[in-house]
Short mmCIF file of N, CA and C in Angstrom, two decimals:
data_model
loop_
_atom_site.label_atom_id
_atom_site.label_comp_id
_atom_site.label_asym_id
_atom_site.label_seq_id
_atom_site.Cartn_x
_atom_site.Cartn_y
_atom_site.Cartn_z
N UNK U 1 240.98 91.42 100.52
CA UNK U 1 240.73 90.44 101.55
C UNK U 1 241.82 90.52 102.61
N UNK U 2 241.38 90.51 103.84
CA UNK U 2 242.33 90.69 104.92
C UNK U 2 242.84 89.38 105.50
N UNK U 3 242.23 88.27 105.14
CA UNK U 3 242.71 86.99 105.64
C UNK U 3 242.60 85.93 104.55
N UNK U 4 243.34 84.87 104.75
CA UNK U 4 243.34 83.78 103.78
C UNK U 4 241.94 83.19 103.66
N UNK U 5 241.49 82.97 102.44
CA UNK U 5 240.16 82.41 102.21
C UNK U 5 240.22 81.19 101.30
N UNK U 6 241.32 80.44 101.37
CA UNK U 6 241.44 79.23 100.55
C UNK U 6 240.67 78.06 101.16
N UNK U 7 240.39 78.14 102.45
CA UNK U 7 239.68 77.07 103.17
C UNK U 7 238.46 77.70 103.83
N UNK U 8 237.27 77.40 103.29
CA UNK U 8 236.06 78.10 103.73
C UNK U 8 234.97 77.08 104.06
N UNK U 9 234.37 77.25 105.23
CA UNK U 9 233.21 76.45 105.63
C UNK U 9 231.94 77.27 105.37
N UNK U 10 230.82 76.59 105.04
CA UNK U 10 229.58 77.32 104.79
C UNK U 10 229.16 78.24 105.94
N UNK U 11 229.42 77.85 107.17
CA UNK U 11 229.02 78.67 108.32
C UNK U 11 229.81 79.98 108.43
N UNK U 12 230.88 80.12 107.63
CA UNK U 12 231.74 81.30 107.69
C UNK U 12 231.36 82.41 106.70
N UNK U 13 230.36 82.16 105.86
CA UNK U 13 229.99 83.13 104.83
C UNK U 13 228.50 83.47 104.93
N UNK U 14 228.13 84.58 104.31
CA UNK U 14 226.72 84.92 104.21
C UNK U 14 225.98 83.78 103.52
N UNK U 15 224.74 83.53 103.95
CA UNK U 15 223.91 82.49 103.36
C UNK U 15 222.70 83.13 102.71
N UNK U 16 222.39 82.68 101.50
CA UNK U 16 221.17 83.08 100.82
C UNK U 16 220.09 82.11 101.30
N UNK U 17 219.08 82.60 102.00
CA UNK U 17 218.01 81.74 102.52
C UNK U 17 216.73 81.99 101.73
N UNK U 18 215.99 80.91 101.49
CA UNK U 18 214.74 80.95 100.74
C UNK U 18 213.74 80.02 101.43
N UNK U 19 212.49 80.07 101.01
CA UNK U 19 211.50 79.16 101.58
C UNK U 19 211.85 77.70 101.32
N UNK U 20 212.54 77.42 100.22
CA UNK U 20 212.88 76.04 99.83
C UNK U 20 214.22 75.56 100.40
N UNK U 21 215.06 76.45 100.87
CA UNK U 21 216.37 76.03 101.38
C UNK U 21 217.35 77.17 101.44
N UNK U 22 218.65 76.82 101.30
CA UNK U 22 219.72 77.80 101.47
C UNK U 22 220.86 77.56 100.49
N UNK U 23 221.62 78.63 100.22
CA UNK U 23 222.85 78.57 99.43
C UNK U 23 223.92 79.35 100.16
N UNK U 24 225.03 78.69 100.47
CA UNK U 24 226.18 79.36 101.09
C UNK U 24 227.31 79.35 100.07
N UNK U 25 227.61 80.52 99.49
CA UNK U 25 228.70 80.62 98.51
C UNK U 25 230.04 80.56 99.23
N UNK U 26 230.77 79.50 99.01
CA UNK U 26 232.07 79.32 99.66
C UNK U 26 233.24 79.64 98.75
N UNK U 27 232.95 79.83 97.48
CA UNK U 27 233.96 80.28 96.52
C UNK U 27 233.28 81.23 95.54
N UNK U 28 233.81 82.45 95.47
CA UNK U 28 233.23 83.48 94.61
C UNK U 28 234.16 84.68 94.64
N UNK U 29 234.04 85.55 93.64
CA UNK U 29 234.91 86.73 93.64
C UNK U 29 234.86 87.50 94.96
N UNK U 30 233.66 87.67 95.52
CA UNK U 30 233.53 88.44 96.75
C UNK U 30 233.94 87.68 98.00
N UNK U 31 234.10 86.36 97.90
CA UNK U 31 234.49 85.55 99.06
C UNK U 31 236.01 85.37 99.12
N UNK U 32 236.58 84.94 98.00
CA UNK U 32 238.02 84.65 98.01
C UNK U 32 238.72 85.02 96.71
N UNK U 33 238.09 85.83 95.89
CA UNK U 33 238.75 86.31 94.69
C UNK U 33 238.72 85.37 93.50
N UNK U 34 237.94 84.29 93.58
CA UNK U 34 237.84 83.38 92.43
C UNK U 34 237.48 84.19 91.18
N UNK U 35 238.18 83.96 90.09
CA UNK U 35 238.01 84.79 88.90
C UNK U 35 237.14 84.16 87.82
N UNK U 36 237.08 82.83 87.75
CA UNK U 36 236.42 82.18 86.61
C UNK U 36 235.18 81.38 86.97
N UNK U 37 234.92 81.22 88.25
CA UNK U 37 233.75 80.44 88.66
C UNK U 37 233.35 80.83 90.08
N UNK U 38 232.18 80.35 90.48
CA UNK U 38 231.72 80.49 91.85
C UNK U 38 231.03 79.20 92.23
N UNK U 39 230.86 78.99 93.52
CA UNK U 39 230.20 77.77 93.95
C UNK U 39 229.90 77.78 95.42
N UNK U 40 229.11 76.79 95.82
CA UNK U 40 228.77 76.71 97.23
C UNK U 40 227.86 75.55 97.53
N UNK U 41 227.47 75.49 98.79
CA UNK U 41 226.66 74.40 99.31
C UNK U 41 225.19 74.82 99.32
N UNK U 42 224.34 73.95 98.77
CA UNK U 42 222.90 74.16 98.75
C UNK U 42 222.25 73.12 99.65
N UNK U 43 221.37 73.58 100.54
CA UNK U 43 220.56 72.68 101.36
C UNK U 43 219.12 72.81 100.90
N UNK U 44 218.54 71.69 100.44
CA UNK U 44 217.13 71.66 100.04
C UNK U 44 216.35 70.94 101.13
N UNK U 45 215.33 71.59 101.67
CA UNK U 45 214.50 70.98 102.70
C UNK U 45 213.65 69.86 102.10
N UNK U 46 213.25 68.92 102.95
CA UNK U 46 212.41 67.78 102.55
C UNK U 46 211.19 68.28 101.78
N UNK U 47 210.97 67.69 100.61
CA UNK U 47 209.82 68.02 99.79
C UNK U 47 209.92 69.34 99.04
N UNK U 48 211.04 70.02 99.15
CA UNK U 48 211.21 71.33 98.54
C UNK U 48 212.16 71.27 97.35
N UNK U 49 212.19 72.34 96.60
CA UNK U 49 213.09 72.44 95.47
C UNK U 49 213.04 73.83 94.90
N UNK U 50 213.89 74.07 93.93
CA UNK U 50 213.86 75.38 93.29
C UNK U 50 213.19 75.24 91.93
N UNK U 51 212.50 76.28 91.55
CA UNK U 51 211.72 76.29 90.31
C UNK U 51 212.63 76.23 89.08
N UNK U 52 212.05 75.81 87.99
CA UNK U 52 212.73 75.78 86.70
C UNK U 52 213.30 77.16 86.40
N UNK U 53 214.58 77.19 86.07
CA UNK U 53 215.26 78.45 85.76
C UNK U 53 216.48 78.15 84.90
N UNK U 54 217.14 79.20 84.44
CA UNK U 54 218.39 79.02 83.71
C UNK U 54 219.36 80.12 84.10
N UNK U 55 220.59 79.98 83.66
CA UNK U 55 221.63 80.96 83.91
C UNK U 55 222.19 81.38 82.55
N UNK U 56 221.64 82.44 81.95
CA UNK U 56 222.11 82.86 80.62
C UNK U 56 223.62 83.08 80.59
N UNK U 57 224.27 82.41 79.65
CA UNK U 57 225.71 82.57 79.47
C UNK U 57 226.58 81.79 80.43
N UNK U 58 225.98 80.97 81.30
CA UNK U 58 226.78 80.23 82.28
C UNK U 58 226.43 78.74 82.29
N UNK U 59 227.44 77.93 82.57
CA UNK U 59 227.27 76.50 82.79
C UNK U 59 227.16 76.27 84.29
N UNK U 60 226.62 75.11 84.67
CA UNK U 60 226.54 74.77 86.08
C UNK U 60 226.86 73.30 86.28
N UNK U 61 227.53 73.01 87.37
CA UNK U 61 227.76 71.64 87.82
C UNK U 61 227.03 71.51 89.15
N UNK U 62 226.28 70.43 89.31
CA UNK U 62 225.60 70.13 90.57
C UNK U 62 226.10 68.77 91.03
N UNK U 63 226.65 68.70 92.24
CA UNK U 63 227.10 67.43 92.80
C UNK U 63 226.26 67.12 94.03
N UNK U 64 225.65 65.94 94.05
CA UNK U 64 224.81 65.54 95.17
C UNK U 64 225.69 64.98 96.29
N UNK U 65 225.70 65.70 97.42
CA UNK U 65 226.47 65.26 98.58
C UNK U 65 225.67 64.23 99.38
N UNK U 66 224.41 64.57 99.67
CA UNK U 66 223.56 63.67 100.45
C UNK U 66 222.11 63.89 100.07
N UNK U 67 221.29 62.89 100.40
CA UNK U 67 219.86 62.96 100.09
C UNK U 67 219.55 62.45 98.70
N UNK U 68 218.26 62.45 98.40
CA UNK U 68 217.82 61.98 97.08
C UNK U 68 216.80 62.96 96.51
N UNK U 69 216.73 62.98 95.19
CA UNK U 69 215.80 63.91 94.57
C UNK U 69 215.58 63.62 93.11
N UNK U 70 214.90 64.56 92.48
CA UNK U 70 214.69 64.52 91.04
C UNK U 70 215.33 65.76 90.45
N UNK U 71 216.10 65.52 89.40
CA UNK U 71 216.78 66.62 88.71
C UNK U 71 216.23 66.68 87.29
N UNK U 72 215.87 67.89 86.87
CA UNK U 72 215.44 68.10 85.50
C UNK U 72 216.46 69.00 84.81
N UNK U 73 216.89 68.58 83.62
CA UNK U 73 217.73 69.39 82.75
C UNK U 73 217.14 69.27 81.35
N UNK U 74 216.83 70.40 80.73
CA UNK U 74 216.28 70.35 79.38
C UNK U 74 217.33 69.87 78.38
N UNK U 75 216.87 69.13 77.37
CA UNK U 75 217.77 68.71 76.31
C UNK U 75 217.93 69.84 75.30
N UNK U 76 218.65 69.58 74.21
CA UNK U 76 218.94 70.63 73.22
C UNK U 76 217.70 71.19 72.57
N UNK U 77 216.61 70.41 72.53
CA UNK U 77 215.36 70.87 71.92
C UNK U 77 214.43 71.54 72.93
N UNK U 78 214.85 71.63 74.18
CA UNK U 78 214.02 72.24 75.21
C UNK U 78 213.07 71.31 75.90
N UNK U 79 213.23 69.99 75.67
CA UNK U 79 212.38 69.00 76.33
C UNK U 79 212.95 68.68 77.71
N UNK U 80 212.09 68.63 78.75
CA UNK U 80 212.60 68.30 80.08
C UNK U 80 213.01 66.84 80.18
N UNK U 81 214.21 66.60 80.72
CA UNK U 81 214.70 65.25 80.98
C UNK U 81 214.87 65.16 82.50
N UNK U 82 214.12 64.24 83.12
CA UNK U 82 214.12 64.11 84.58
C UNK U 82 214.76 62.79 84.98
N UNK U 83 215.63 62.85 85.98
CA UNK U 83 216.29 61.65 86.51
C UNK U 83 216.27 61.69 88.03
N UNK U 84 216.18 60.51 88.64
CA UNK U 84 216.36 60.39 90.07
C UNK U 84 217.86 60.50 90.34
N UNK U 85 218.24 61.27 91.38
CA UNK U 85 219.65 61.46 91.70
C UNK U 85 219.87 61.24 93.19
N UNK U 86 221.09 60.86 93.52
CA UNK U 86 221.46 60.63 94.90
C UNK U 86 222.93 60.90 95.12
N UNK U 87 223.42 60.58 96.31
CA UNK U 87 224.81 60.86 96.67
C UNK U 87 225.81 60.36 95.64
N UNK U 88 226.73 61.24 95.27
CA UNK U 88 227.77 60.89 94.31
C UNK U 88 227.45 61.24 92.87
N UNK U 89 226.20 61.60 92.59
CA UNK U 89 225.81 61.95 91.21
C UNK U 89 226.27 63.36 90.88
N UNK U 90 226.87 63.51 89.70
CA UNK U 90 227.23 64.83 89.17
C UNK U 90 226.30 65.15 88.02
N UNK U 91 225.70 66.32 88.07
CA UNK U 91 224.79 66.78 87.03
C UNK U 91 225.45 67.95 86.31
N UNK U 92 225.52 67.88 85.00
CA UNK U 92 226.06 68.97 84.19
C UNK U 92 224.90 69.69 83.54
N UNK U 93 224.84 71.01 83.73
CA UNK U 93 223.81 71.84 83.11
C UNK U 93 224.50 72.72 82.08
N UNK U 94 224.29 72.44 80.78
CA UNK U 94 224.94 73.25 79.74
C UNK U 94 224.54 74.72 79.81
N UNK U 95 225.32 75.54 79.19
CA UNK U 95 225.11 76.99 79.17
C UNK U 95 223.67 77.35 78.82
N UNK U 96 223.06 78.17 79.66
CA UNK U 96 221.71 78.74 79.45
C UNK U 96 220.58 77.72 79.48
N UNK U 97 220.85 76.46 79.82
CA UNK U 97 219.82 75.41 79.79
C UNK U 97 218.93 75.49 81.03
N UNK U 98 217.63 75.35 80.86
CA UNK U 98 216.70 75.34 81.98
C UNK U 98 216.85 74.05 82.78
N UNK U 99 216.68 74.18 84.10
CA UNK U 99 216.84 73.03 85.00
C UNK U 99 216.10 73.31 86.31
N UNK U 100 215.88 72.25 87.10
CA UNK U 100 215.27 72.37 88.42
C UNK U 100 215.67 71.15 89.25
N UNK U 101 215.62 71.32 90.56
CA UNK U 101 215.96 70.24 91.49
C UNK U 101 214.89 70.16 92.56
N UNK U 102 214.45 68.94 92.89
CA UNK U 102 213.45 68.73 93.94
C UNK U 102 213.94 67.64 94.88
N UNK U 103 213.87 67.90 96.18
CA UNK U 103 214.23 66.92 97.19
C UNK U 103 213.04 65.98 97.38
N UNK U 104 213.21 64.72 97.01
CA UNK U 104 212.14 63.73 97.15
C UNK U 104 212.41 62.76 98.29
N UNK U 105 213.47 62.98 99.03
CA UNK U 105 213.86 62.07 100.11
C UNK U 105 213.17 62.38 101.43
N UNK U 106 213.62 61.68 102.47
CA UNK U 106 213.02 61.79 103.80
C UNK U 106 213.66 62.86 104.67
N UNK U 107 214.74 63.47 104.21
CA UNK U 107 215.43 64.48 105.00
C UNK U 107 216.05 65.52 104.11
N UNK U 108 217.04 66.20 104.65
CA UNK U 108 217.75 67.25 103.92
C UNK U 108 218.48 66.68 102.70
N UNK U 109 218.47 67.41 101.60
CA UNK U 109 219.27 67.08 100.42
C UNK U 109 220.34 68.16 100.32
N UNK U 110 221.61 67.73 100.26
CA UNK U 110 222.70 68.70 100.20
C UNK U 110 223.46 68.54 98.89
N UNK U 111 223.72 69.69 98.24
CA UNK U 111 224.39 69.72 96.95
C UNK U 111 225.58 70.66 97.02
N UNK U 112 226.53 70.45 96.13
CA UNK U 112 227.57 71.45 95.89
C UNK U 112 227.39 71.89 94.45
N UNK U 113 227.28 73.20 94.23
CA UNK U 113 227.05 73.73 92.89
C UNK U 113 228.21 74.62 92.47
N UNK U 114 228.51 74.60 91.17
CA UNK U 114 229.56 75.45 90.60
C UNK U 114 228.99 76.14 89.38
N UNK U 115 229.20 77.46 89.30
CA UNK U 115 228.77 78.26 88.16
C UNK U 115 230.00 78.79 87.43
N UNK U 116 229.98 78.71 86.10
CA UNK U 116 231.08 79.26 85.32
C UNK U 116 230.51 79.95 84.09
N UNK U 117 230.79 81.24 83.93
CA UNK U 117 231.55 82.09 84.85
C UNK U 117 230.74 82.43 86.09
N UNK U 118 231.41 83.04 87.06
CA UNK U 118 230.76 83.46 88.30
C UNK U 118 229.72 84.54 87.99
N UNK U 119 228.73 84.63 88.85
CA UNK U 119 227.77 85.71 88.74
C UNK U 119 226.31 85.33 88.70
N UNK U 120 225.91 84.22 88.02
CA UNK U 120 224.47 83.96 87.90
C UNK U 120 223.77 83.78 89.24
N UNK U 121 224.49 83.31 90.23
CA UNK U 121 223.87 83.09 91.54
C UNK U 121 223.44 84.40 92.21
N UNK U 122 224.03 85.52 91.81
CA UNK U 122 223.68 86.80 92.40
C UNK U 122 222.25 87.23 92.04
N UNK U 123 221.72 86.69 90.94
CA UNK U 123 220.34 87.00 90.55
C UNK U 123 219.34 86.45 91.58
N UNK U 124 219.77 85.48 92.38
CA UNK U 124 218.88 84.92 93.40
C UNK U 124 218.47 85.97 94.43
N UNK U 125 219.27 87.02 94.57
CA UNK U 125 218.93 88.09 95.51
C UNK U 125 217.65 88.81 95.11
N UNK U 126 217.21 88.66 93.86
CA UNK U 126 216.01 89.33 93.37
C UNK U 126 214.73 88.54 93.64
N UNK U 127 214.85 87.28 94.09
CA UNK U 127 213.66 86.47 94.33
C UNK U 127 212.89 87.01 95.54
N UNK U 128 211.55 86.91 95.51
CA UNK U 128 210.75 87.51 96.57
C UNK U 128 210.98 86.91 97.96
N UNK U 129 211.39 85.64 98.04
CA UNK U 129 211.59 85.02 99.35
C UNK U 129 213.05 85.05 99.81
N UNK U 130 213.91 85.81 99.12
CA UNK U 130 215.32 85.91 99.46
C UNK U 130 215.54 86.60 100.82
N UNK U 131 216.41 85.99 101.63
CA UNK U 131 216.84 86.59 102.90
C UNK U 131 218.35 86.37 103.01
N UNK U 132 219.09 87.36 103.43
CA UNK U 132 220.53 87.23 103.64
C UNK U 132 220.77 86.95 105.11
N UNK U 133 221.43 85.82 105.38
CA UNK U 133 221.72 85.41 106.76
C UNK U 133 223.22 85.57 106.96
N UNK U 134 223.64 86.38 107.93
CA UNK U 134 225.08 86.58 108.16
C UNK U 134 225.73 85.31 108.70
N UNK U 135 227.06 85.24 108.62
CA UNK U 135 227.78 84.05 109.11
C UNK U 135 227.48 83.79 110.59
N UNK U 136 227.54 82.52 110.93
CA UNK U 136 227.37 82.13 112.34
C UNK U 136 228.54 82.69 113.15
N UNK U 137 228.26 83.07 114.35
CA UNK U 137 229.32 83.64 115.20
C UNK U 137 230.24 82.56 115.74
#
């Protein structure tokens, strides 16, 4: 890395864009050398969400910055547990557990997500609606 990357805004990094929203990784091995986790800002468009999925071998933290939605996290038996979530809510997704998020509010829903260890978010590049958007100038 040629410059300090301890302070990163979403507009300064590549963005993963999808039909349902965007993910801007602001902390990751390729962004600033983070070794044990990765994370970034997710924008979910009104009425949109990401499908049920899991991250084999990784835990996830989801923090709701703004907006409202429904969060599903499977319990230990694989049963879906759904809760309404809003600003200030922290969601813990245990290792390899299936989960999904849907924006049920009237506007944008913004989240901050953390993956440990880093890496599961890179699988998003394989989704059919994936587009890489370079940083804003």
